[in-house]
PDB file of C-alpha atoms and ligand atoms in Angstrom:
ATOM      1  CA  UNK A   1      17.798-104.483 -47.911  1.00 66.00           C
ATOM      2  CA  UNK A   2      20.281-107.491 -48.175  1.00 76.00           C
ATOM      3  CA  UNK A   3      22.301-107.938 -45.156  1.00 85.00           C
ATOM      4  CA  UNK A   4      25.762-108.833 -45.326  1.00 92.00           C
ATOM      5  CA  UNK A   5      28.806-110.092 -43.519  1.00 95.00           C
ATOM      6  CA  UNK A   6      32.434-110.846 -44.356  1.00 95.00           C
ATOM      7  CA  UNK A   7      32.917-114.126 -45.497  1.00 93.00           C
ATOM      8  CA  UNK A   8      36.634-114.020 -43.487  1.00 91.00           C
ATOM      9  CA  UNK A   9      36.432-112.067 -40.551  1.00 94.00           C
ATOM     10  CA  UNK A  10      32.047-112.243 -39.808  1.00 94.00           C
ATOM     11  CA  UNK A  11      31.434-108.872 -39.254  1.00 94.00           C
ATOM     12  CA  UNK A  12      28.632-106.997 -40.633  1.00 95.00           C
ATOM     13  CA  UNK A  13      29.573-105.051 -43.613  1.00 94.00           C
ATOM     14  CA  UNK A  14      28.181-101.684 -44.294  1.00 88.00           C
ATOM     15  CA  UNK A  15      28.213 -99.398 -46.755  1.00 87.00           C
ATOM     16  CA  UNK A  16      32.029-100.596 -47.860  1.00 89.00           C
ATOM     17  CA  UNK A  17      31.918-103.790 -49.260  1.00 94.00           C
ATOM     18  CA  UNK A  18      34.346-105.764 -50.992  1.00 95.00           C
ATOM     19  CA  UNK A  19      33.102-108.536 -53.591  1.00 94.00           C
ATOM     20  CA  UNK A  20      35.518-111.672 -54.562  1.00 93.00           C
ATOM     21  CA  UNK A  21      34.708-113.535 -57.590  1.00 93.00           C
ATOM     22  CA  UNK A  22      35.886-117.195 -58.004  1.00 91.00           C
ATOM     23  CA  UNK A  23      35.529-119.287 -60.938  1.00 92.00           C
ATOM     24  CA  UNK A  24      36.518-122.804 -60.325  1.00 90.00           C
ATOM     25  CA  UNK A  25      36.226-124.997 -63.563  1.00 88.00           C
ATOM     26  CA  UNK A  26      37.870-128.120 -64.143  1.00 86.00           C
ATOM     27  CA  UNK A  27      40.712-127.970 -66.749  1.00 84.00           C
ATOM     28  CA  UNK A  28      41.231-130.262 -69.612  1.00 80.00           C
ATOM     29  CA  UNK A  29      44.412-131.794 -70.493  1.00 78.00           C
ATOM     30  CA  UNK A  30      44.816-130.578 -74.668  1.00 74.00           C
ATOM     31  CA  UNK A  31      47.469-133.029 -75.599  1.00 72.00           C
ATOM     32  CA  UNK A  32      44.957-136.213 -73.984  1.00 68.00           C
ATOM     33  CA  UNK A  33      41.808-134.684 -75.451  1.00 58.00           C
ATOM     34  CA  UNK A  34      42.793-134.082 -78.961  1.00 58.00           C
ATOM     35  CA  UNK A  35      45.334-136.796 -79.418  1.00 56.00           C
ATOM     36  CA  UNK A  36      43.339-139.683 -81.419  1.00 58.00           C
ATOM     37  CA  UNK A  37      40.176-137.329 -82.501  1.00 57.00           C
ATOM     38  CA  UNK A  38      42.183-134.557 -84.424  1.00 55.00           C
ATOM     39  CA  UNK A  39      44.673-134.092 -87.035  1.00 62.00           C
ATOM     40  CA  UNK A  40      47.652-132.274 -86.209  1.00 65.00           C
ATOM     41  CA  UNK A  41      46.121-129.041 -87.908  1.00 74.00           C
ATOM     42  CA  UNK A  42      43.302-129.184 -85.771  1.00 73.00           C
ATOM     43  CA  UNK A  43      45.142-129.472 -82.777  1.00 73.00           C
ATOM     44  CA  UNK A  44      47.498-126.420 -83.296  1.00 77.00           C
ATOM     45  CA  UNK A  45      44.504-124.540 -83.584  1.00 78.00           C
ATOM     46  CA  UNK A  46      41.954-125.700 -81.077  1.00 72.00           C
ATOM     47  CA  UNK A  47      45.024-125.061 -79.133  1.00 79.00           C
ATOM     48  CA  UNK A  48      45.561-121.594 -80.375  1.00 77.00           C
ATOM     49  CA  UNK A  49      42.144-121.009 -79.474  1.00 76.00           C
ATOM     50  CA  UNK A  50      42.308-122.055 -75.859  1.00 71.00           C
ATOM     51  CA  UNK A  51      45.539-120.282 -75.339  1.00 75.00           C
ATOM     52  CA  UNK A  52      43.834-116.777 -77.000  1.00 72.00           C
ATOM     53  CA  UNK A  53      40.889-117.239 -74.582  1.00 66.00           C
ATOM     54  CA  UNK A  54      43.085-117.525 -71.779  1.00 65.00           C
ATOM     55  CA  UNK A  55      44.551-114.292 -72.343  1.00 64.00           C
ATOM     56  CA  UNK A  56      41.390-112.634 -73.438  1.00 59.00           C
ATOM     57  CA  UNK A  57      39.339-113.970 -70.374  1.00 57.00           C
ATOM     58  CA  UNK A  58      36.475-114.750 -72.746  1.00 56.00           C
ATOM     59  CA  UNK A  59      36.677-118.212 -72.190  1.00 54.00           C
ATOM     60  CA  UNK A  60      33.500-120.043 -70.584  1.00 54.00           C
ATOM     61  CA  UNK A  61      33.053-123.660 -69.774  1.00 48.00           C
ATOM     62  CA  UNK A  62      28.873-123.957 -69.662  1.00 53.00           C
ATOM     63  CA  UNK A  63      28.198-127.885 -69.456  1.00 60.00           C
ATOM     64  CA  UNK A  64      30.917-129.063 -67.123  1.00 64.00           C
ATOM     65  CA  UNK A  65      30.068-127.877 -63.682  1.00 80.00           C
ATOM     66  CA  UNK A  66      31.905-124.865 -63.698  1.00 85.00           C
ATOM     67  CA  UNK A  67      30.782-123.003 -60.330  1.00 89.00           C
ATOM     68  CA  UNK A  68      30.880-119.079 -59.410  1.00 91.00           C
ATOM     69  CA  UNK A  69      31.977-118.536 -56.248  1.00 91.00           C
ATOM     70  CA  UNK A  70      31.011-115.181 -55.033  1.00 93.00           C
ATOM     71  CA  UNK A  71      32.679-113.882 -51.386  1.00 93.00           C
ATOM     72  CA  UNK A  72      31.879-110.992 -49.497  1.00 95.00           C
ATOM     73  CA  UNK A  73      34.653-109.128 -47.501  1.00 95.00           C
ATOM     74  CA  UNK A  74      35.431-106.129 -45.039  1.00 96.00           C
ATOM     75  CA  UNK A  75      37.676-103.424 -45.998  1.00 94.00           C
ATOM     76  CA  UNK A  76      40.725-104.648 -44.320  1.00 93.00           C
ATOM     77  CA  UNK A  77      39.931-108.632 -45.404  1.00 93.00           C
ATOM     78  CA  UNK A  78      39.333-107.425 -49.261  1.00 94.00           C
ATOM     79  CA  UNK A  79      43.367-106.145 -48.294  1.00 93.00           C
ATOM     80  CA  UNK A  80      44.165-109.277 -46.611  1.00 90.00           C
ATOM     81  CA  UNK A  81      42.637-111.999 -49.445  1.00 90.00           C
ATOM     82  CA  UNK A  82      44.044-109.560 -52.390  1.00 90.00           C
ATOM     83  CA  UNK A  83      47.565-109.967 -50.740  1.00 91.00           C
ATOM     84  CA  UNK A  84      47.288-114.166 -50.085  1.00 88.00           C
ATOM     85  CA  UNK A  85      44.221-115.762 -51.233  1.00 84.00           C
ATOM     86  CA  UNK A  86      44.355-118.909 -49.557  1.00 81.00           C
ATOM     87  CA  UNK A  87      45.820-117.463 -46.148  1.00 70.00           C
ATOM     88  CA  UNK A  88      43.542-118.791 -43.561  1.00 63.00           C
ATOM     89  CA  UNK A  89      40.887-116.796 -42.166  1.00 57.00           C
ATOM     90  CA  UNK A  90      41.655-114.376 -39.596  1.00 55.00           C
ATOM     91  CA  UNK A  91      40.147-114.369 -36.234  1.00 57.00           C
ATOM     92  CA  UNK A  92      39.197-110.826 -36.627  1.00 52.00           C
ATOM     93  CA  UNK A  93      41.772-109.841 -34.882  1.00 54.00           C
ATOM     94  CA  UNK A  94      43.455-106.118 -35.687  1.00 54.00           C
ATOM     95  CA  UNK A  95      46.969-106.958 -35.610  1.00 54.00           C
ATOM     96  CA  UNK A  96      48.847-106.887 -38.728  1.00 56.00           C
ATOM     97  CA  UNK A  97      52.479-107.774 -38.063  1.00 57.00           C
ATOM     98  CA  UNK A  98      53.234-107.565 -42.084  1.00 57.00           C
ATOM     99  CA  UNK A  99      56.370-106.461 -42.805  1.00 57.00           C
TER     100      UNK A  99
HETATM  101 ZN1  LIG B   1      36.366-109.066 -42.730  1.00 85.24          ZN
END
């Protein structure tokens, strides 16, 4: 059985676990990659395209370093990231002061 611990806070997490998914792919300017290669026609649609997989989530980058980031969290950390991703980690410490 796989052992786990939060990724924030370091404790061991039992049965309730929380999973995080990050995607972090570069992004391509449209305007400097289609300029001089496309007609105009071709741009409105490629972007079209991008802006339709934006929304639909469908979109995949395969050969460009994309990387899956996959975090593990407690309960109240799962709360904590949800609320402000890029807060710094907590010294698992029980005192929330929000609000
Ligand atoms: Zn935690």
């Amino acid at each position: 059985m796989i052992h786990y611990t939060c990724d924030l806070c370091g404790c061991s997490l039992g049965k309730e676990r929380f999973e995080a998914k990050i995607e972090v792919a570069p992004v391509f300017n449209e305007e400097e990659l289609a300029e001089e290669d496309f007609d105009k026609d071709h741009l409105q649609q490629i972007a079209h395209e991008i802006s339709e997989m934006e929304t639909t989530g469908e979109f995949e980058l395969e050969e460009t370093g994309a990387k899956n980031l996959k975090l593990d969290f407690c309960s109240q950390c799962a709360k904590r990231f949800m609320k402000s991703p890029l807060s710094p980690a907590p010294h698992s410490r029980v005192t929330f002061s929000n609000n």
